[in-house]
Amino acid sequence: MTKLSALAFAAIAFAAQGAHAHGDDDHAKHHTYDAGKVEPTDFGQEGNPKKVGKTIKVDMADNMRFTPADVSIKRGETVKFVVHNRGRVLHEMVLGTPQALKEHAELMKKFPDMEHADANMAHVNPGKSGEIVWQFTKAGEFQFACLQPGHFEAGMVGKVSVK
Ligand SMILES: [Cu+2]
């Protein structure tokens, strides 16, 4: 990429961010940890940010890939995912069981504007970073996926093995 086109891309990304500033504020609003509101799920539960045992950096890109796309975690461990969007479109990381993510992706195709902001997901604007703090209380094979319409189908899925 030439220096000029890199600048042009940066400008486009910046413009796109500006256009979505309002909605993104809601998404970016920092989820405050409240032990009393933590709900167990089939794939673990929201983690206490003060008990993070491992930080994993994950990159998202417009080639519809997560890097790394395969992570291993010890059962019971609280993990902080720091998710960086290297692309020029919105991406997100949503943790879940393979089944739940597949269903959620189908729903996103029908309702592309569906907004949600739960502890198991981070919506990340181009050039920005987001975080998910999650405690993997159950052993098994789970996934993380980008559920922006079409991204999941294009292969934007990663694997979490909890042992
Ligand atoms: Cu995506």
Coordinates of C-alpha atoms and ligand atoms in Angstrom, one line a residue:
M1 CA 0.0 0.0 0.0
T2 CA 1.4 3.4 -0.9
K3 CA 1.6 6.1 1.7
L4 CA -1.1 8.1 -0.1
S5 CA -3.6 5.3 -0.2
A6 CA -2.9 4.5 3.5
L7 CA -3.8 8.1 4.3
A8 CA -7.0 7.8 2.2
F9 CA -8.0 4.7 4.0
A10 CA -7.4 6.3 7.3
A11 CA -9.6 9.2 6.3
I12 CA -12.4 6.9 5.2
A13 CA -12.1 5.0 8.5
F14 CA -12.2 8.2 10.4
A15 CA -15.3 9.5 8.5
A16 CA -17.1 6.2 9.1
Q17 CA -16.4 6.5 12.8
G18 CA -17.8 10.0 12.9
A19 CA -21.0 8.9 11.2
H20 CA -21.6 6.2 13.8
A21 CA -20.4 8.2 16.8
H22 CA -23.7 8.2 18.5
G23 CA -24.5 4.5 18.4
D24 CA -20.9 3.6 19.1
D25 CA -20.9 5.6 22.3
D26 CA -23.6 3.3 23.6
H27 CA -21.6 0.2 22.5
A28 CA -18.4 1.6 23.9
K29 CA -20.0 2.5 27.2
H30 CA -17.9 0.7 29.6
H31 CA -19.7 -2.2 31.0
T32 CA -19.2 -2.0 34.8
Y33 CA -18.6 -5.2 36.6
D34 CA -21.2 -6.0 39.2
A35 CA -20.8 -9.3 41.0
G36 CA -24.5 -9.4 41.9
K37 CA -25.5 -9.3 38.2
V38 CA -23.2 -12.0 36.9
E39 CA -25.2 -14.7 35.2
P40 CA -23.7 -18.2 34.6
T41 CA -24.0 -19.4 31.0
D42 CA -23.1 -22.7 29.3
F43 CA -19.7 -21.2 28.4
G44 CA -18.8 -19.5 31.6
Q45 CA -19.6 -16.1 33.1
E46 CA -18.6 -12.5 33.1
G47 CA -15.2 -12.2 34.8
N48 CA -14.1 -9.9 37.6
P49 CA -11.6 -7.4 36.0
K50 CA -9.6 -7.5 39.3
K51 CA -9.1 -11.3 39.0
V52 CA -7.8 -11.4 35.4
G53 CA -5.2 -14.3 35.2
K54 CA -4.4 -14.0 31.5
T55 CA -4.6 -11.4 28.9
I56 CA -5.1 -12.5 25.3
K57 CA -4.7 -10.0 22.4
V58 CA -6.8 -10.7 19.4
D59 CA -6.8 -8.9 16.1
M60 CA -9.7 -8.6 13.7
A61 CA -9.3 -7.7 10.1
D62 CA -11.4 -7.2 6.9
N63 CA -10.2 -10.5 5.5
M64 CA -12.8 -11.9 8.0
R65 CA -10.2 -13.5 10.3
F66 CA -9.3 -13.4 13.9
T67 CA -5.7 -13.7 14.9
P68 CA -5.1 -15.9 16.8
A69 CA -8.2 -17.9 15.8
D70 CA -7.5 -20.6 18.4
V71 CA -6.9 -20.1 22.1
S72 CA -6.5 -22.5 25.0
I73 CA -7.6 -21.6 28.5
K74 CA -7.5 -23.4 31.9
R75 CA -10.9 -24.1 33.4
G76 CA -11.7 -21.5 36.0
E77 CA -9.4 -18.9 34.6
T78 CA -10.5 -15.3 34.1
V79 CA -9.3 -14.0 30.8
K80 CA -9.2 -10.5 29.4
F81 CA -9.5 -10.4 25.7
V82 CA -8.1 -7.2 24.2
V83 CA -9.6 -7.0 20.8
H84 CA -8.2 -4.7 18.2
N85 CA -9.9 -3.9 14.9
R86 CA -7.3 -3.5 12.1
G87 CA -9.9 -3.2 9.5
R88 CA -12.0 -0.4 8.0
V89 CA -15.4 -1.8 8.9
L90 CA -17.0 -2.6 12.3
H91 CA -16.1 -6.0 13.7
E92 CA -17.1 -7.6 16.9
M93 CA -16.1 -10.5 19.1
V94 CA -18.9 -12.5 20.6
L95 CA -18.1 -15.4 22.9
G96 CA -20.5 -18.4 23.0
T97 CA -21.2 -22.0 22.3
P98 CA -21.0 -23.0 18.7
Q99 CA -24.8 -23.5 18.6
A100 CA -25.7 -20.2 20.2
L101 CA -23.4 -18.3 17.9
K102 CA -24.8 -19.9 14.8
E103 CA -28.3 -19.1 15.9
H104 CA -27.3 -15.5 16.7
A105 CA -25.7 -15.1 13.3
E106 CA -28.9 -16.2 11.6
L107 CA -30.8 -13.6 13.7
M108 CA -28.3 -10.9 12.7
K109 CA -29.0 -11.7 9.0
K110 CA -32.7 -11.0 9.6
F111 CA -32.2 -8.0 11.9
P112 CA -28.9 -6.4 10.8
D113 CA -29.5 -3.4 13.0
M114 CA -30.1 -5.4 16.1
E115 CA -28.2 -3.7 18.9
H116 CA -26.9 -5.5 21.9
A117 CA -24.2 -4.9 24.5
D118 CA -23.6 -7.9 26.8
A119 CA -20.6 -8.9 28.8
N120 CA -19.7 -11.7 26.3
M121 CA -19.2 -9.3 23.4
A122 CA -17.2 -6.3 22.2
H123 CA -18.1 -4.2 19.2
V124 CA -15.0 -2.5 17.9
N125 CA -14.8 0.4 15.5
P126 CA -12.0 0.5 12.8
G127 CA -8.7 1.2 14.4
K128 CA -10.0 0.9 18.0
S129 CA -9.8 -1.7 20.7
G130 CA -12.4 -3.3 23.0
E131 CA -12.3 -5.7 25.9
I132 CA -14.1 -8.7 27.2
V133 CA -13.4 -10.1 30.7
W134 CA -14.7 -13.6 30.9
Q135 CA -14.3 -16.5 33.4
F136 CA -14.4 -19.9 31.7
T137 CA -16.0 -22.0 34.4
K138 CA -16.7 -25.0 32.2
A139 CA -14.5 -27.3 30.2
G140 CA -15.3 -27.7 26.6
E141 CA -14.9 -26.3 23.1
F142 CA -16.4 -22.8 22.6
Q143 CA -16.1 -20.2 20.0
F144 CA -15.8 -16.5 19.4
A145 CA -17.3 -15.0 16.3
C146 CA -18.0 -11.7 14.5
L147 CA -21.8 -11.6 14.0
Q148 CA -21.8 -8.6 11.7
P149 CA -24.0 -9.7 8.8
G150 CA -22.0 -12.0 6.5
H151 CA -18.9 -12.0 8.6
F152 CA -19.6 -15.3 10.4
E153 CA -20.5 -17.0 7.1
A154 CA -17.2 -15.7 5.6
G155 CA -15.4 -17.6 8.4
M156 CA -14.9 -15.0 11.0
V157 CA -14.9 -17.5 13.8
G158 CA -12.3 -18.6 16.4
K159 CA -12.0 -21.5 18.8
V160 CA -11.6 -21.5 22.6
S161 CA -10.6 -24.8 24.2
V162 CA -11.1 -24.9 27.9
K163 CA -9.4 -27.7 29.7
Ligands
CU1 CU -16.4 -8.8 11.4

